[in-house]
CSV table of C-alpha atoms in Angstrom, one decimal:
chain,number,residue,atom,x,y,z
A,1,MET,CA,-4.7,12.3,-46.6
A,2,ILE,CA,-2.5,11.7,-43.5
A,3,LYS,CA,-3.5,15.3,-42.6
A,4,ARG,CA,-7.2,14.5,-43.1
A,5,ILE,CA,-6.8,11.6,-41.2
A,6,LEU,CA,-5.5,13.4,-38.1
A,7,THR,CA,-7.3,16.3,-38.3
A,8,SER,CA,-9.1,16.6,-34.7
A,9,ALA,CA,-12.1,18.6,-36.0
A,10,PRO,CA,-14.5,16.3,-38.6
A,11,SER,CA,-16.3,17.7,-41.6
A,12,ALA,CA,-19.9,18.3,-41.4
A,13,PHE,CA,-20.6,15.7,-43.1
A,14,GLN,CA,-18.8,13.3,-40.8
A,15,LYS,CA,-20.1,14.7,-38.0
A,16,ASN,CA,-23.8,13.9,-39.3
A,17,ILE,CA,-22.5,10.6,-40.3
A,18,ALA,CA,-21.2,9.6,-36.8
A,19,LEU,CA,-24.2,11.2,-35.3
A,20,LEU,CA,-26.4,8.3,-37.5
A,21,ILE,CA,-24.3,5.7,-36.7
A,22,GLY,CA,-24.6,6.4,-33.3
A,23,ARG,CA,-28.5,7.1,-32.7
A,24,LEU,CA,-28.8,3.7,-35.5
A,25,THR,CA,-26.0,1.9,-33.2
A,26,PHE,CA,-27.1,2.6,-29.5
A,27,GLY,CA,-31.3,2.6,-30.7
A,28,GLY,CA,-30.9,-0.6,-32.1
A,29,MET,CA,-29.2,-2.6,-29.9
A,30,MET,CA,-31.9,-1.2,-26.6
A,31,LEU,CA,-34.3,-1.7,-28.9
A,32,ALA,CA,-32.9,-5.6,-28.7
A,33,HIS,CA,-33.1,-5.2,-25.1
A,34,GLY,CA,-36.7,-3.5,-25.2
A,35,TRP,CA,-38.4,-6.1,-27.7
A,36,PRO,CA,-38.3,-9.0,-25.0
A,37,LYS,CA,-39.7,-6.9,-23.0
A,38,LEU,CA,-43.1,-6.3,-24.7
A,39,ALA,CA,-43.7,-8.9,-26.1
A,40,GLY,CA,-43.2,-10.9,-23.0
A,41,PHE,CA,-45.1,-8.1,-20.9
A,42,ALA,CA,-47.6,-10.4,-18.9
A,43,GLU,CA,-45.4,-12.5,-17.9
A,44,ARG,CA,-42.7,-10.5,-16.6
A,45,SER,CA,-45.1,-7.7,-14.9
A,46,SER,CA,-45.3,-9.5,-11.7
A,47,VAL,CA,-41.0,-10.4,-11.5
A,48,PHE,CA,-39.9,-7.4,-13.4
A,49,PRO,CA,-37.0,-5.3,-11.0
A,50,ASP,CA,-38.4,-2.6,-8.8
A,51,PRO,CA,-35.3,-0.7,-8.1
A,52,ILE,CA,-36.9,2.6,-7.1
A,53,GLY,CA,-40.1,1.4,-5.6
A,54,LEU,CA,-42.8,1.9,-8.1
A,55,GLY,CA,-43.8,-1.5,-8.8
A,56,SER,CA,-42.8,-4.4,-11.0
A,57,ALA,CA,-45.5,-3.8,-13.2
A,58,THR,CA,-44.9,0.0,-13.3
A,59,SER,CA,-41.0,0.0,-13.7
A,60,LEU,CA,-41.5,-2.9,-16.3
A,61,ALA,CA,-43.4,-0.2,-18.5
A,62,LEU,CA,-41.3,2.7,-18.1
A,63,ALA,CA,-38.8,0.2,-19.4
A,64,VAL,CA,-40.4,-1.0,-22.3
A,65,PHE,CA,-41.1,2.6,-23.2
A,66,ALA,CA,-37.9,4.2,-23.2
A,67,GLU,CA,-36.4,0.7,-24.5
A,68,PHE,CA,-38.7,0.3,-27.3
A,69,PHE,CA,-40.5,3.1,-28.1
A,70,CYS,CA,-37.4,6.4,-27.5
A,71,ALA,CA,-34.9,3.6,-28.9
A,72,ILE,CA,-37.2,4.0,-32.2
A,73,LEU,CA,-37.9,7.5,-32.1
A,74,LEU,CA,-33.4,7.4,-31.4
A,75,MET,CA,-33.5,5.4,-34.5
A,76,LEU,CA,-35.2,8.2,-36.6
A,77,GLY,CA,-34.0,10.9,-35.1
A,78,LEU,CA,-37.3,12.0,-34.4
A,79,GLY,CA,-38.3,14.5,-31.3
A,80,THR,CA,-34.3,12.7,-30.7
A,81,ARG,CA,-33.4,15.1,-27.0
A,82,LEU,CA,-36.6,14.2,-25.4
A,83,ALA,CA,-37.1,10.4,-26.3
A,84,LEU,CA,-33.1,10.7,-24.9
A,85,ILE,CA,-34.5,11.9,-21.7
A,86,PRO,CA,-36.3,8.2,-20.5
A,87,LEU,CA,-33.2,6.3,-21.9
A,88,ILE,CA,-30.4,8.8,-19.6
A,89,ILE,CA,-33.3,7.8,-16.9
A,90,THR,CA,-33.5,4.0,-17.3
A,91,MET,CA,-29.6,3.5,-17.7
A,92,PHE,CA,-28.8,5.3,-15.2
A,93,VAL,CA,-31.0,3.3,-12.3
A,94,ALA,CA,-29.7,0.2,-14.3
A,95,GLY,CA,-26.6,1.1,-13.8
A,96,PHE,CA,-26.2,2.7,-10.8
A,97,ILE,CA,-29.3,1.6,-8.4
A,98,HIS,CA,-30.5,-2.0,-9.7
A,99,HIS,CA,-26.8,-3.0,-10.0
A,100,ALA,CA,-25.2,-0.8,-7.5
A,101,ASN,CA,-23.6,-3.5,-5.8
A,102,ASP,CA,-22.7,-6.0,-8.4
A,103,PRO,CA,-19.3,-6.1,-9.9
A,104,PHE,CA,-18.2,-3.4,-12.6
A,105,SER,CA,-18.4,-5.7,-15.2
A,106,VAL,CA,-22.0,-6.3,-14.8
A,107,MET,CA,-23.2,-2.5,-14.6
A,108,GLU,CA,-21.0,-1.6,-17.3
A,109,LYS,CA,-23.6,-2.5,-20.3
A,110,SER,CA,-25.8,-0.4,-18.7
A,111,LEU,CA,-23.0,2.7,-18.3
A,112,LEU,CA,-21.6,2.7,-21.7
A,113,PHE,CA,-25.6,2.7,-23.2
A,114,LEU,CA,-25.8,5.7,-20.5
A,115,SER,CA,-22.0,7.8,-22.2
A,116,GLY,CA,-23.8,7.1,-25.4
A,117,TYR,CA,-26.7,8.7,-25.3
A,118,ILE,CA,-25.2,11.5,-22.9
A,119,VAL,CA,-23.2,12.7,-25.8
A,120,LEU,CA,-26.4,11.6,-28.4
A,121,PHE,CA,-28.4,14.0,-26.2
A,122,ILE,CA,-25.5,16.8,-26.3
A,123,LEU,CA,-24.6,16.8,-29.6
A,124,GLY,CA,-28.3,16.6,-31.2
A,125,PRO,CA,-29.8,14.6,-33.8
A,126,GLY,CA,-27.7,15.6,-37.1
A,127,LYS,CA,-28.9,16.4,-40.1
A,128,ILE,CA,-29.6,12.8,-41.2
A,129,SER,CA,-33.0,13.0,-39.5
A,130,LEU,CA,-36.4,13.7,-38.9
A,131,ASP,CA,-36.1,16.6,-36.3
A,132,HIS,CA,-34.0,18.3,-39.3
A,133,MET,CA,-36.2,17.3,-42.2
A,134,LEU,CA,-38.9,18.6,-39.6
A,135,PHE,CA,-37.9,21.6,-37.8
A,136,GLY,CA,-33.7,22.3,-38.5
A,137,LYS,CA,-34.8,24.0,-42.2
A,138,LYS,CA,-35.4,28.0,-41.4
């Protein structure tokens, strides 16, 4: 039992469960940020921050796309790596551009999301995903 706990190599089952938990956690928490932006789109579109000069409405639309729609795809494990690209870009912009002059405690949340999304991008969706069900079997 102790040897199993101390081993550095997870079993295939453990890896797939961990990837599922990561996808559901990072996707679900981001969904909680994206839904209010989608629900209040009309009210927010003229006052939303525009950190890279695309306009407030465009910046909000891109944030909603990533934080709501891509978060759902991430949770489902459908087009996982493609869905992670907008999420990675959004969290990079939030952390390093929008919050660039803020204290670390303010940019920390976006950097935590960014690191989780990069890890998921590298590892992929795992076997407990629609990607695997649709494209993983040979």
